[in-house]
Short mmCIF file of C-alpha atoms in Angstrom, two decimals:
data_model
loop_
_atom_site.label_atom_id
_atom_site.label_comp_id
_atom_site.label_asym_id
_atom_site.label_seq_id
_atom_site.Cartn_x
_atom_site.Cartn_y
_atom_site.Cartn_z
CA UNK U 1 22.37 -39.02 43.35
CA UNK U 2 22.05 -40.43 39.84
CA UNK U 3 22.22 -38.75 36.48
CA UNK U 4 24.63 -36.12 35.21
CA UNK U 5 25.26 -34.03 32.09
CA UNK U 6 25.31 -35.08 28.44
CA UNK U 7 21.54 -35.50 28.32
CA UNK U 8 21.46 -37.93 31.25
CA UNK U 9 19.53 -35.64 33.58
CA UNK U 10 17.90 -34.34 35.45
CA UNK U 11 20.19 -35.25 38.33
CA UNK U 12 18.00 -36.63 41.09
CA UNK U 13 18.12 -38.48 44.40
CA UNK U 14 17.23 -42.15 44.56
CA UNK U 15 16.67 -44.35 47.61
CA UNK U 16 17.35 -48.07 47.19
CA UNK U 17 16.55 -51.10 49.30
CA UNK U 18 19.57 -53.22 50.30
CA UNK U 19 20.92 -55.41 47.51
CA UNK U 20 23.88 -57.52 46.48
CA UNK U 21 25.81 -56.86 43.28
CA UNK U 22 28.69 -58.78 41.75
CA UNK U 23 32.07 -57.15 42.11
CA UNK U 24 33.04 -58.48 38.67
CA UNK U 25 31.36 -58.98 35.33
CA UNK U 26 30.41 -62.58 34.58
CA UNK U 27 33.46 -64.28 33.08
CA UNK U 28 33.78 -66.86 30.33
CA UNK U 29 34.50 -69.47 33.00
CA UNK U 30 31.33 -68.51 34.92
CA UNK U 31 29.19 -68.62 31.79
CA UNK U 32 30.76 -71.91 30.74
CA UNK U 33 29.69 -73.48 34.03
CA UNK U 34 26.15 -72.28 33.38
CA UNK U 35 26.09 -73.70 29.86
CA UNK U 36 27.54 -77.01 31.06
CA UNK U 37 24.86 -77.27 33.74
CA UNK U 38 21.88 -76.20 31.64
CA UNK U 39 22.69 -76.72 27.96
CA UNK U 40 21.74 -73.09 27.30
CA UNK U 41 22.10 -71.95 23.67
CA UNK U 42 22.68 -68.21 23.29
CA UNK U 43 20.78 -65.98 20.91
CA UNK U 44 23.95 -65.47 18.85
CA UNK U 45 24.30 -69.24 18.46
CA UNK U 46 20.65 -69.59 17.47
CA UNK U 47 20.83 -66.75 14.94
CA UNK U 48 24.16 -68.01 13.61
CA UNK U 49 26.07 -64.73 13.79
CA UNK U 50 26.99 -61.72 15.92
CA UNK U 51 28.75 -58.37 15.55
CA UNK U 52 32.56 -58.28 15.88
CA UNK U 53 34.86 -55.25 15.87
CA UNK U 54 36.73 -55.27 12.55
CA UNK U 55 40.09 -54.64 14.23
CA UNK U 56 39.86 -58.01 15.98
CA UNK U 57 39.38 -59.97 12.75
CA UNK U 58 42.43 -61.61 11.14
CA UNK U 59 44.01 -60.23 8.00
CA UNK U 60 42.26 -61.45 4.91
CA UNK U 61 38.97 -62.09 6.69
CA UNK U 62 36.22 -62.30 4.04
CA UNK U 63 34.10 -59.22 3.48
CA UNK U 64 30.84 -59.27 5.40
CA UNK U 65 28.06 -56.81 6.02
CA UNK U 66 28.88 -53.83 8.25
CA UNK U 67 26.73 -51.42 10.24
CA UNK U 68 26.19 -48.36 8.03
CA UNK U 69 26.53 -45.85 10.87
CA UNK U 70 29.41 -47.75 12.51
CA UNK U 71 31.34 -49.61 9.78
CA UNK U 72 33.84 -51.00 12.29
CA UNK U 73 31.12 -53.46 13.32
CA UNK U 74 31.09 -56.51 11.06
CA UNK U 75 28.51 -59.26 10.86
CA UNK U 76 30.46 -62.46 11.50
CA UNK U 77 28.76 -65.79 10.96
CA UNK U 78 29.71 -68.30 13.63
CA UNK U 79 30.67 -65.64 16.19
CA UNK U 80 29.31 -66.34 19.67
CA UNK U 81 30.50 -66.47 23.26
CA UNK U 82 32.79 -69.49 22.71
CA UNK U 83 34.20 -68.08 19.47
CA UNK U 84 34.31 -64.31 20.04
CA UNK U 85 35.91 -63.49 16.67
CA UNK U 86 34.09 -66.22 14.74
CA UNK U 87 35.36 -69.54 13.33
CA UNK U 88 38.97 -70.20 14.23
CA UNK U 89 38.85 -68.15 17.45
CA UNK U 90 38.47 -69.57 20.95
CA UNK U 91 38.69 -68.69 24.63
CA UNK U 92 42.31 -69.70 25.15
CA UNK U 93 43.79 -67.49 27.88
CA UNK U 94 40.43 -65.71 28.24
CA UNK U 95 38.65 -67.77 30.92
CA UNK U 96 38.91 -64.77 33.24
CA UNK U 97 37.73 -62.24 30.67
CA UNK U 98 34.09 -61.10 30.60
CA UNK U 99 31.75 -63.21 28.52
CA UNK U 100 30.55 -61.35 25.41
CA UNK U 101 28.08 -61.98 22.59
CA UNK U 102 25.34 -62.43 25.18
CA UNK U 103 21.89 -60.92 24.79
CA UNK U 104 19.71 -59.52 27.57
CA UNK U 105 17.79 -62.79 27.48
CA UNK U 106 20.99 -64.83 27.83
CA UNK U 107 22.07 -62.69 30.78
CA UNK U 108 18.67 -63.05 32.43
CA UNK U 109 18.76 -66.85 32.07
CA UNK U 110 22.22 -66.97 33.62
CA UNK U 111 21.14 -64.76 36.51
CA UNK U 112 18.09 -66.94 37.23
CA UNK U 113 20.25 -70.09 37.21
CA UNK U 114 22.67 -68.46 39.67
CA UNK U 115 19.82 -67.45 42.00
CA UNK U 116 20.29 -63.78 41.14
CA UNK U 117 18.91 -61.17 38.74
CA UNK U 118 20.18 -58.31 36.62
CA UNK U 119 20.72 -55.04 38.52
CA UNK U 120 18.39 -52.14 37.98
CA UNK U 121 19.94 -49.11 36.35
CA UNK U 122 19.85 -47.22 39.65
CA UNK U 123 21.50 -50.11 41.51
CA UNK U 124 24.20 -50.32 38.89
CA UNK U 125 24.98 -46.61 39.06
CA UNK U 126 25.01 -46.39 42.85
CA UNK U 127 27.38 -49.33 43.08
CA UNK U 128 29.59 -48.06 40.25
CA UNK U 129 29.95 -44.63 41.87
CA UNK U 130 31.79 -46.20 44.79
CA UNK U 131 30.55 -43.67 47.34
CA UNK U 132 31.55 -40.59 45.30
CA UNK U 133 28.73 -38.19 44.53
CA UNK U 134 28.65 -36.71 41.03
CA UNK U 135 32.19 -37.80 40.16
CA UNK U 136 32.81 -38.58 36.50
CA UNK U 137 34.46 -41.95 37.17
CA UNK U 138 34.32 -44.45 40.04
CA UNK U 139 37.61 -43.02 41.37
CA UNK U 140 37.04 -39.29 40.76
CA UNK U 141 37.07 -36.77 37.91
CA UNK U 142 40.54 -37.38 36.47
CA UNK U 143 40.51 -40.11 33.82
CA UNK U 144 44.10 -41.12 34.58
CA UNK U 145 44.99 -39.89 38.09
CA UNK U 146 48.74 -39.54 38.40
CA UNK U 147 49.07 -41.06 34.94
CA UNK U 148 47.61 -44.37 36.14
CA UNK U 149 45.32 -46.24 33.78
CA UNK U 150 42.07 -47.19 35.50
CA UNK U 151 39.93 -48.67 32.73
CA UNK U 152 40.04 -50.49 29.41
CA UNK U 153 39.02 -48.00 26.71
CA UNK U 154 40.44 -47.11 23.31
CA UNK U 155 43.67 -45.12 23.29
CA UNK U 156 44.91 -43.49 20.10
CA UNK U 157 42.92 -42.64 16.98
CA UNK U 158 39.65 -44.59 16.72
CA UNK U 159 39.09 -46.94 14.95
CA UNK U 160 42.39 -47.25 13.09
CA UNK U 161 45.16 -46.95 15.70
CA UNK U 162 45.17 -48.29 19.24
CA UNK U 163 48.32 -47.60 21.25
CA UNK U 164 47.47 -50.34 23.81
CA UNK U 165 49.29 -48.67 26.72
CA UNK U 166 48.31 -51.50 29.07
CA UNK U 167 48.49 -54.29 26.50
CA UNK U 168 44.82 -55.02 25.89
CA UNK U 169 43.24 -55.03 22.46
CA UNK U 170 39.67 -56.15 23.05
CA UNK U 171 38.54 -57.34 26.46
CA UNK U 172 40.70 -57.36 29.57
CA UNK U 173 40.33 -59.71 32.57
CA UNK U 174 37.40 -58.92 34.86
CA UNK U 175 39.86 -57.81 37.60
CA UNK U 176 42.35 -56.02 35.34
CA UNK U 177 42.12 -52.63 37.06
CA UNK U 178 41.78 -51.45 40.67
CA UNK U 179 38.21 -51.65 42.03
CA UNK U 180 36.14 -48.62 42.95
CA UNK U 181 35.12 -47.57 46.42
CA UNK U 182 32.38 -50.20 46.64
CA UNK U 183 34.65 -52.95 45.38
CA UNK U 184 33.39 -53.15 41.79
CA UNK U 185 35.92 -53.98 39.11
CA UNK U 186 35.68 -52.50 35.62
CA UNK U 187 32.44 -50.62 36.11
CA UNK U 188 33.66 -48.31 33.35
CA UNK U 189 35.16 -49.59 30.12
CA UNK U 190 35.90 -53.18 29.10
CA UNK U 191 32.33 -54.29 28.28
CA UNK U 192 28.89 -52.73 28.32
CA UNK U 193 26.70 -54.29 31.02
CA UNK U 194 23.04 -55.18 30.72
CA UNK U 195 20.62 -53.80 33.31
CA UNK U 196 17.12 -55.06 34.04
CA UNK U 197 15.34 -51.84 33.04
CA UNK U 198 13.67 -50.94 29.81
CA UNK U 199 15.09 -47.73 28.40
CA UNK U 200 13.48 -44.35 27.82
CA UNK U 201 15.53 -41.17 27.28
CA UNK U 202 13.15 -39.11 29.42
CA UNK U 203 12.76 -41.60 32.25
CA UNK U 204 14.78 -39.62 34.80
CA UNK U 205 12.31 -36.74 34.54
CA UNK U 206 9.46 -38.94 35.75
CA UNK U 207 11.03 -41.85 37.62
CA UNK U 208 10.06 -42.59 41.24
CA UNK U 209 12.55 -41.70 43.94
CA UNK U 210 12.38 -45.09 45.67
CA UNK U 211 13.65 -48.18 43.86
CA UNK U 212 13.12 -47.08 40.23
CA UNK U 213 12.89 -50.03 37.86
CA UNK U 214 12.56 -48.34 34.49
CA UNK U 215 9.53 -47.58 32.34
CA UNK U 216 6.75 -50.12 31.98
CA UNK U 217 7.15 -50.40 28.23
CA UNK U 218 9.84 -50.01 25.62
CA UNK U 219 11.67 -52.00 22.97
CA UNK U 220 15.22 -51.69 24.30
CA UNK U 221 17.00 -52.46 27.58
CA UNK U 222 19.54 -50.31 29.39
CA UNK U 223 23.25 -50.95 29.03
CA UNK U 224 25.83 -49.20 31.20
CA UNK U 225 29.54 -48.63 31.61
CA UNK U 226 30.95 -48.30 28.11
CA UNK U 227 33.48 -50.69 26.59
CA UNK U 228 36.97 -51.21 25.24
CA UNK U 229 35.86 -49.39 22.07
CA UNK U 230 34.80 -46.15 23.75
CA UNK U 231 36.87 -43.10 22.82
CA UNK U 232 36.39 -39.40 23.54
CA UNK U 233 36.22 -38.64 19.82
CA UNK U 234 32.86 -40.33 19.35
CA UNK U 235 31.65 -42.23 22.44
CA UNK U 236 32.43 -40.76 25.84
CA UNK U 237 30.10 -43.23 27.50
CA UNK U 238 32.76 -44.68 29.79
CA UNK U 239 31.45 -42.40 32.57
CA UNK U 240 29.32 -43.69 35.44
CA UNK U 241 26.40 -41.43 34.47
CA UNK U 242 26.33 -42.40 30.80
CA UNK U 243 23.29 -44.30 29.53
CA UNK U 244 22.69 -46.32 26.41
CA UNK U 245 20.44 -49.16 25.29
CA UNK U 246 20.12 -52.11 22.96
CA UNK U 247 17.41 -54.51 21.88
CA UNK U 248 17.18 -57.49 24.24
CA UNK U 249 17.97 -60.09 21.56
CA UNK U 250 21.08 -58.31 20.26
CA UNK U 251 24.65 -59.38 20.93
CA UNK U 252 28.06 -57.91 20.19
CA UNK U 253 31.68 -58.52 21.05
CA UNK U 254 31.69 -55.76 23.65
CA UNK U 255 28.54 -56.52 25.61
CA UNK U 256 28.45 -58.48 28.87
CA UNK U 257 26.82 -58.23 32.29
CA UNK U 258 27.09 -58.62 36.06
CA UNK U 259 24.38 -59.83 38.43
CA UNK U 260 22.60 -58.54 41.52
CA UNK U 261 20.29 -59.98 44.17
CA UNK U 262 17.89 -58.74 46.80
CA UNK U 263 19.23 -58.54 50.36
CA UNK U 264 16.38 -58.12 52.83
CA UNK U 265 16.60 -57.85 56.63
CA UNK U 266 16.33 -61.62 57.06
CA UNK U 267 19.51 -62.15 55.06
CA UNK U 268 21.39 -59.75 57.31
CA UNK U 269 20.36 -61.55 60.47
CA UNK U 270 21.74 -64.91 59.40
CA UNK U 271 25.40 -63.98 59.78
CA UNK U 272 28.30 -65.24 57.65
CA UNK U 273 27.49 -68.23 55.51
CA UNK U 274 28.35 -69.88 52.24
CA UNK U 275 25.70 -70.05 49.54
CA UNK U 276 25.88 -72.58 46.72
CA UNK U 277 23.72 -72.26 43.62
CA UNK U 278 24.30 -74.34 40.54
CA UNK U 279 28.04 -74.81 40.21
CA UNK U 280 29.05 -71.45 41.65
CA UNK U 281 29.99 -70.69 45.25
CA UNK U 282 30.18 -67.44 47.18
CA UNK U 283 31.34 -66.68 50.69
CA UNK U 284 29.01 -64.03 52.07
CA UNK U 285 30.20 -62.07 55.11
CA UNK U 286 27.29 -59.98 56.34
CA UNK U 287 27.38 -56.53 57.94
CA UNK U 288 24.39 -54.85 59.56
CA UNK U 289 22.76 -51.73 58.22
CA UNK U 290 19.45 -49.94 58.23
CA UNK U 291 17.06 -51.02 55.51
CA UNK U 292 15.47 -47.58 55.49
CA UNK U 293 18.63 -45.95 54.18
CA UNK U 294 20.22 -46.02 50.77
CA UNK U 295 22.40 -49.12 50.83
CA UNK U 296 24.44 -51.40 48.59
CA UNK U 297 25.64 -54.85 49.67
CA UNK U 298 28.33 -55.71 47.15
CA UNK U 299 29.82 -58.95 45.85
CA UNK U 300 31.99 -60.66 43.27
CA UNK U 301 31.91 -63.96 41.47
CA UNK U 302 33.96 -65.38 44.34
CA UNK U 303 33.33 -63.19 47.39
CA UNK U 304 30.26 -61.27 48.42
CA UNK U 305 30.47 -58.44 50.89
CA UNK U 306 28.14 -55.78 52.23
CA UNK U 307 29.06 -52.11 52.35
CA UNK U 308 27.23 -50.22 55.13
CA UNK U 309 24.91 -47.57 53.75
CA UNK U 310 25.24 -43.86 53.71
CA UNK U 311 22.30 -41.49 53.53
CA UNK U 312 22.01 -39.58 50.26
CA UNK U 313 22.76 -35.90 50.66
CA UNK U 314 19.58 -34.30 51.86
CA UNK U 315 17.92 -37.73 52.12
CA UNK U 316 16.51 -39.59 55.12
#
């Protein structure tokens, strides 16, 4: 079941073919290997600037243009994936953090180089839910079960005071919090994640039940999961059902991605193997499952694994 409240309905059943999905968002180290191998120049580098959260800029940073409706976003010339806060910043101690300042096009180029693709919105949500139907978060309905922090979102009074109960101000490592039931780390919070689909607010009312891939036209692409800037006071989009979108050439300091790949019957029959594409390597233990059922083979940037399917409630 995908969809929920807050204008994200109607809730509806979806059947998906088997697929792989990364357990983690693509890290700075992963993206660096891609750039080293291909010479890729990101959209933010080509445009010469990107959006940075004002709280991450050093004291005395020169005044720059801000977004009128969200003045905490500042236009910073020279900000890009290698220099997340602009000139003078770097990736020291952040190799394992999610890459940011990447557009949908940048993410798509990376995925193609890695022999993968971006997940569809339905694939992303099914994997993020971790086997729980209609739960608010990948682990259940309680944001902090037993007082335990499970995701990197803003704590305190946004945007002026962040209490940093777990130490992070900005991104956290891609494995900073316990994974969900399907093994995905940080499906909620930390960084927004690009999906393959174009976005339409009414798409759920007319989408096909089997393998929906988004509307055929539209100017924006789906982003999912929320980010380290989400706060209940203005942006409660750190829920698994929450939807948003952005133009495919845009980049910000809280936008990243993870990859997916098709997993047909032939892949399941081959047994355990190691696949090497570009400069990345994954060990891929394979489990068997029916391709007629709703299924989700799941992976990470280091280890891929398949989770046997379960039939959707009331489904085949």
